[in-house]
Short mmCIF file of C-alpha atoms and ligand atoms in Angstrom, two decimals:
data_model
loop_
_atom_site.label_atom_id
_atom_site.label_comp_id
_atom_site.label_asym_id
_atom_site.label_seq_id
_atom_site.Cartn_x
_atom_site.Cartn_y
_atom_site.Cartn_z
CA UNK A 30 -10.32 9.26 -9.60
CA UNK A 31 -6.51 9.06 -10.61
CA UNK A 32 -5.33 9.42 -14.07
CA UNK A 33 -2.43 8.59 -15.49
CA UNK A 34 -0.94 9.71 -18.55
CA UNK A 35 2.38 8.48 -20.71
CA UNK A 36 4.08 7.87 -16.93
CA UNK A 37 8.09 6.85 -17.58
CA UNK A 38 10.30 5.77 -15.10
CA UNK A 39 13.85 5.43 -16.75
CA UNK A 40 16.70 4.05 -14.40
CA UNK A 41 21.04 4.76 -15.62
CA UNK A 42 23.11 1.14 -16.19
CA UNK A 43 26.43 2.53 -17.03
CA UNK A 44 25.67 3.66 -21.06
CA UNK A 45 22.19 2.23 -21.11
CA UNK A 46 19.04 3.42 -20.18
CA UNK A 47 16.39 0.62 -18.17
CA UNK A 48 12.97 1.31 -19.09
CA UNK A 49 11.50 0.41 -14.91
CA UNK A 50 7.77 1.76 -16.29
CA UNK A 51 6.11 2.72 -18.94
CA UNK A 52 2.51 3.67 -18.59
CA UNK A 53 0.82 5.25 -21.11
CA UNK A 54 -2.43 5.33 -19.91
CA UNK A 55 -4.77 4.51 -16.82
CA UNK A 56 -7.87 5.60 -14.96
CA UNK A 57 -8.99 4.17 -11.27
CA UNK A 58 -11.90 5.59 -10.21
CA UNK A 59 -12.27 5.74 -6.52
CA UNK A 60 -13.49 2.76 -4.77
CA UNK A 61 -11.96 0.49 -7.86
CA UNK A 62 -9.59 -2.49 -7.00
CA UNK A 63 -6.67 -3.45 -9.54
CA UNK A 64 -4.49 -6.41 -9.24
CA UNK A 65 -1.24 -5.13 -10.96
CA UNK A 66 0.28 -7.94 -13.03
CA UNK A 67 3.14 -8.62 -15.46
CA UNK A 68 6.50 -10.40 -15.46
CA UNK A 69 9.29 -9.42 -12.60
CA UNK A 70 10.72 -6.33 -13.80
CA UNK A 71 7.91 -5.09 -15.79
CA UNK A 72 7.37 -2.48 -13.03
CA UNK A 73 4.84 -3.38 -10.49
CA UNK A 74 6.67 -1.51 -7.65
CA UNK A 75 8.17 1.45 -9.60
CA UNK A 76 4.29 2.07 -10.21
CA UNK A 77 3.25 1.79 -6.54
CA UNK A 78 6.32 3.97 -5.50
CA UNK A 79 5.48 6.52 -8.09
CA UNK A 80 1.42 6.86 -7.30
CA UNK A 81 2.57 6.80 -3.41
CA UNK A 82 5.28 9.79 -4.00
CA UNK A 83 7.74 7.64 -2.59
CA UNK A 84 9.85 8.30 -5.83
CA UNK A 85 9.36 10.81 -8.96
CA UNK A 86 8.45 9.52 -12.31
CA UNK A 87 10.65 10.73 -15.07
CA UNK A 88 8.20 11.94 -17.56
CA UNK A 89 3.83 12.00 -17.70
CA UNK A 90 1.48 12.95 -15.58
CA UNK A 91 -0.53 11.42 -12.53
CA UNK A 92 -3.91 13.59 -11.65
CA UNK A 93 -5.78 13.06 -8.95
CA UNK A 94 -8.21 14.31 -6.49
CA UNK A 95 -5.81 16.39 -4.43
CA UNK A 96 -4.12 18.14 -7.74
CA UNK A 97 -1.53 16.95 -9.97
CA UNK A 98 0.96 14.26 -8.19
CA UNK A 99 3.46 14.81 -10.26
CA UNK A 100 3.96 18.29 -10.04
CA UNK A 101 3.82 18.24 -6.33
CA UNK A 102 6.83 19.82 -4.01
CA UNK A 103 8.02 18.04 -1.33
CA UNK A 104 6.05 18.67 1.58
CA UNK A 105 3.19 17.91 -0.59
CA UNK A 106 3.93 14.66 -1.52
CA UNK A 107 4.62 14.17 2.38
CA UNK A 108 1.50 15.25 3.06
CA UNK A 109 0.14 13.07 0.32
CA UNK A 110 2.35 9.93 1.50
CA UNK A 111 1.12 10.39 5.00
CA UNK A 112 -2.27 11.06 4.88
CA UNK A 113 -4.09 9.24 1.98
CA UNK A 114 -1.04 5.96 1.54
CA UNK A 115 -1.84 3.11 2.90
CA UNK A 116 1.36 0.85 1.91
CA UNK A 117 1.75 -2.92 2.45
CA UNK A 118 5.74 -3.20 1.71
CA UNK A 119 6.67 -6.87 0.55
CA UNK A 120 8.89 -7.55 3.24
CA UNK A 121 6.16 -6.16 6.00
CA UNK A 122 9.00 -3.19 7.03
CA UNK A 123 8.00 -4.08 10.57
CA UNK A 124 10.51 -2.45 13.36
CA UNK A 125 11.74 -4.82 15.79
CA UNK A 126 12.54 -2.68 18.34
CA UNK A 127 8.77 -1.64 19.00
CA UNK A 128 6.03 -3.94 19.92
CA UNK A 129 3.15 -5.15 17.74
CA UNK A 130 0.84 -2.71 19.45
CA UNK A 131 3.29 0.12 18.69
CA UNK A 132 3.73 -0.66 15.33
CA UNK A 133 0.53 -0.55 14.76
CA UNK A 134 0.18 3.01 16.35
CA UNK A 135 2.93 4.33 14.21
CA UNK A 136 0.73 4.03 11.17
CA UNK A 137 -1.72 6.33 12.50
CA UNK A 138 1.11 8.57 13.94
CA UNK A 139 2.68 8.96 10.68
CA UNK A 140 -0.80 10.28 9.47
CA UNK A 141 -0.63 14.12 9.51
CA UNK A 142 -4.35 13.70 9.93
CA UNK A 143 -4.26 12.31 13.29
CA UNK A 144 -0.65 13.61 14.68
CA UNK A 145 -2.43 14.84 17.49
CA UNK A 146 -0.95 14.23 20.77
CA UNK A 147 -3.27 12.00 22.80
CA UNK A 148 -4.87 10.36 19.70
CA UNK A 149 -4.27 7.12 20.40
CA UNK A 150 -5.69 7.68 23.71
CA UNK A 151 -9.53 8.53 22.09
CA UNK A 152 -12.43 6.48 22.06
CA UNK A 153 -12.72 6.54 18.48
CA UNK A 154 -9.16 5.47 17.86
CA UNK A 155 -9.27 2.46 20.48
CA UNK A 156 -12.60 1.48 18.51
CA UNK A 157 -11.06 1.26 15.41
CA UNK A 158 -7.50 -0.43 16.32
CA UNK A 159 -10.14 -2.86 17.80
CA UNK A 160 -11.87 -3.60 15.28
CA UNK A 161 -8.88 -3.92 13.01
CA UNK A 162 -7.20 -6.50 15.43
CA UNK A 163 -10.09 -8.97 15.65
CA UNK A 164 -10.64 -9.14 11.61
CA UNK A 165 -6.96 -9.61 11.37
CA UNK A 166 -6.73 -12.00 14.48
CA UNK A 167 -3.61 -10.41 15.87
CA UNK A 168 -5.40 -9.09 19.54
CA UNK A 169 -3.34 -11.74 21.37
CA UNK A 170 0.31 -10.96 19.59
CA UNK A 171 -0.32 -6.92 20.78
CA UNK A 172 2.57 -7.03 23.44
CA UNK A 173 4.83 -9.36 21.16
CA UNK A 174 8.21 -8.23 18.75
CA UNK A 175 7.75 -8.47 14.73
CA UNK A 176 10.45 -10.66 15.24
CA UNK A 177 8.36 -13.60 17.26
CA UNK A 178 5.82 -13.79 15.01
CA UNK A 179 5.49 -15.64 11.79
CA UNK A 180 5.29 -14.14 8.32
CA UNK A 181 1.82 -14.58 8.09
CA UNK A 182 1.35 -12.81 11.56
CA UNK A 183 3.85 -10.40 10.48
CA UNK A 184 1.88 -9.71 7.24
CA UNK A 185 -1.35 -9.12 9.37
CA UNK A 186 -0.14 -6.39 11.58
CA UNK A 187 1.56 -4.87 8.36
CA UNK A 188 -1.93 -4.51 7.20
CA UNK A 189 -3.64 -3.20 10.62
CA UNK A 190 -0.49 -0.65 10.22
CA UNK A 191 -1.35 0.50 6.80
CA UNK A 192 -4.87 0.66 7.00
CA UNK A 193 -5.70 1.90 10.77
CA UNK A 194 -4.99 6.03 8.91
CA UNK A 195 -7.70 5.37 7.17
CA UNK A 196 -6.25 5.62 3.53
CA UNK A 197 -8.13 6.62 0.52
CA UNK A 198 -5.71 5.02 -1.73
CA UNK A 199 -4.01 1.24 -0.57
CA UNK A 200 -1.09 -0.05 -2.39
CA UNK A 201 -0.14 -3.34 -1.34
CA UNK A 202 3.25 -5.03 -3.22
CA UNK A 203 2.88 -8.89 -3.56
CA UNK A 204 0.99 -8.55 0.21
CA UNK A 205 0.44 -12.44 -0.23
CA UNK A 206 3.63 -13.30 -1.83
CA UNK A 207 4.81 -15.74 1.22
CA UNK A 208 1.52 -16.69 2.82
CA UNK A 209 -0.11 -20.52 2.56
CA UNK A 210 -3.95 -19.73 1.51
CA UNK A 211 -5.75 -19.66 4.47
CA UNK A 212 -3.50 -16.33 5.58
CA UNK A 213 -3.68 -15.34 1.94
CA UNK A 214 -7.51 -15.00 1.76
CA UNK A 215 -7.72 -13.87 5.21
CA UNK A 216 -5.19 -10.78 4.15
CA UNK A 217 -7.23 -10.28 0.55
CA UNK A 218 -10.29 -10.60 2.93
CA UNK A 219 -9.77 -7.56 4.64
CA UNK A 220 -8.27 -5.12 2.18
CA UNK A 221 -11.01 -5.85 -0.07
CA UNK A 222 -13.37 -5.03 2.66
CA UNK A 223 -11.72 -2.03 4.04
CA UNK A 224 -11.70 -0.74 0.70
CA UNK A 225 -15.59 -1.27 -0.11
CA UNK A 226 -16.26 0.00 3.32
CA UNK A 227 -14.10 3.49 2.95
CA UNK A 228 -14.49 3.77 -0.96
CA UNK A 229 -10.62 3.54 -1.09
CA UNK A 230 -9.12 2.48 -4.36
CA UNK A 231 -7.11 -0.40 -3.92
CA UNK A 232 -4.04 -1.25 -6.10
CA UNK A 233 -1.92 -4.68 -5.19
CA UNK A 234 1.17 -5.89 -7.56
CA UNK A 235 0.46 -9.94 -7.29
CA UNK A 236 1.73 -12.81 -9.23
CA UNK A 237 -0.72 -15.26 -7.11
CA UNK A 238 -3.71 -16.35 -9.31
CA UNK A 239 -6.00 -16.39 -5.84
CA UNK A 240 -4.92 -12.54 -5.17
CA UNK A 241 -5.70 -11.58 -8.64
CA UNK A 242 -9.19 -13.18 -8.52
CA UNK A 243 -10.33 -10.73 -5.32
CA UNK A 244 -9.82 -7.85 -7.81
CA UNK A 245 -12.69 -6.76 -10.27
CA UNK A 246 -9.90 -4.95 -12.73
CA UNK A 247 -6.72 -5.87 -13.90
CA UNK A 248 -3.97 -3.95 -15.35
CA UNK A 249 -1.38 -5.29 -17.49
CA UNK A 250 2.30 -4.09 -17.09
CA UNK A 251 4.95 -5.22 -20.06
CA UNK A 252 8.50 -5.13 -19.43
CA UNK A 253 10.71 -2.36 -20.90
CA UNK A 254 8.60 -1.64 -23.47
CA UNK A 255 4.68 -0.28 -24.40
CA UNK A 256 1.63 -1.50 -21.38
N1 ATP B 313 16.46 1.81 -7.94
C1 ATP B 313 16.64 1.19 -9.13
N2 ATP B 313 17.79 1.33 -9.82
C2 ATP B 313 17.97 0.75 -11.02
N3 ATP B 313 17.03 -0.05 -11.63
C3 ATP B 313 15.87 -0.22 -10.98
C4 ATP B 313 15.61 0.37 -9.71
N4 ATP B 313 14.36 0.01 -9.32
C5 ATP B 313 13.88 -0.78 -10.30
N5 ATP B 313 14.79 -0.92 -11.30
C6 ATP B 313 14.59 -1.70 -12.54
O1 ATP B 313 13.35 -1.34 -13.10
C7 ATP B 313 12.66 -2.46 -13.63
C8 ATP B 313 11.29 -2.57 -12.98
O2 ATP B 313 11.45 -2.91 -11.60
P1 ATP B 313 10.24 -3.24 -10.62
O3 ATP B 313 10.85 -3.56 -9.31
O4 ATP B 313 9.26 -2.13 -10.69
O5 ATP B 313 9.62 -4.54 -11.31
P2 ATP B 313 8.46 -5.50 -10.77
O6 ATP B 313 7.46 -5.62 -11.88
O7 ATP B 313 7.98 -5.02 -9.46
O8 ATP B 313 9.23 -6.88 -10.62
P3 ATP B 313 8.97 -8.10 -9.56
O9 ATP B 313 7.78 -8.86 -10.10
O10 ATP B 313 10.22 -8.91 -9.67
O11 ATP B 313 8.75 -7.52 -8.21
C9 ATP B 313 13.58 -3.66 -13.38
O12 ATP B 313 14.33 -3.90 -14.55
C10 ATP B 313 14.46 -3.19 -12.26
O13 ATP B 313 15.71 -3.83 -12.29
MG1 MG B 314 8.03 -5.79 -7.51
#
């Protein structure tokens, strides 16, 4: 379960002070999955970027399984980041310069849990990068760039990348925000079955009415001001 308590995210504009979150309560129980919704700048992403330690809320608390986020040092929120994050960035944050296959492997590089050399070599692992390319349809773009493939291509591998670490916690930011529906369910598809298969808790920021309804919980951002 994660908790959080009177979270605050205040950003400096010249004299003023932006309000990017206020949170002043939530609870997702492991297992849960939350569509994240409110108007742009209400502070969908801050949210996802503070419960994934990419960046420190100013004030409140998140608990969670592992110990108090918040009050984490640095190598624990890398160890935190690395090895229970699964993160579906907007813009998929695919590098060009590797292939599909590659990028894919990076994900479960990246894990502290499986940096062992030779990993990706394993039974298990080939198993499970399997398994995750034929429910995402991407076994025949392997050898392929990012860069050759179209968004909703791009967005499937971004998801094979997140979730081949096996996260306990997914946070996906507007994961269908450019995709027709057909690539929309097939992305919502997955997550949502990932996450019932692992017990993650899964947490996606979404404007889309379809995304929303593959989520049993809702939460409720409001901008500048009190959630
Ligand atoms: N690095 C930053 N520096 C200054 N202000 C920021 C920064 N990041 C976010 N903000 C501000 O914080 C507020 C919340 O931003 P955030 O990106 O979390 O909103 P959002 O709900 O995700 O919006 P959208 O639906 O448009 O993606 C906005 O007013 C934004 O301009
Ligand atoms: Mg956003």
């Amino acid at each position: 379960m994660i908790t959080i308590q009177g979270l605050e995210k205040r950003y400096k504009d010249g004299d003023q002070e932006i309000v990017a979150l206020h949170l002043p309560y939530a609870e997702f129980d492991r297992g849960t999955q939350w569509a994240v919704v409110g108007p742009s700048g209400s502070g969908k992403s801050t949210l996802l970027h503070c419960l994934a330690g990419i960046i420190r809320a100013d004030g409140g608390q998140i608990k969670t399984g592992e110990g108090i986020l918040t009050d984490f040092d640095e190598d624990a929120l890398q160890s935190w980041r690395s090895i229970e994050i699964g993160y579906i960035f907007q813009d998929f944050n695919l590098i060009d310069a590797l292939t599909v296959k590659e990028n894919i492997e990076l994900g479960a590089y990246l894990s502290l849990g499986h940096y062992v050399s030779g990993y990706n070599k394993t039974e298990q692992f080939q198993e499970r990068l399997q398994h995750l390319l034929e429910t995402m349809d991407i076994v025949n773009l392997l050898n392929k760039r990012p860069s050759a493939l179209s968004r909703g291509e791009q967005q499937r591998v971004a998801v094979a990348r997140a979730l081949i670490k096996e996260p306990s916690l997914v946070l996906a930011d507007e994961p269908t925000a450019s995709l027709d529906e057909e690539n929309s369910r097939r992305v919502m598809d997955l997550l949502t079955s990932y996450c019932k298969q692992s017990n993650a808790t899964l947490l996606v920021a979404t404007h889309d009415p379809l995304t929303k309804s593959y989520c049993s919980n809702v939460i409720t951002l409001t901008k500048g001001g009190h959630a």
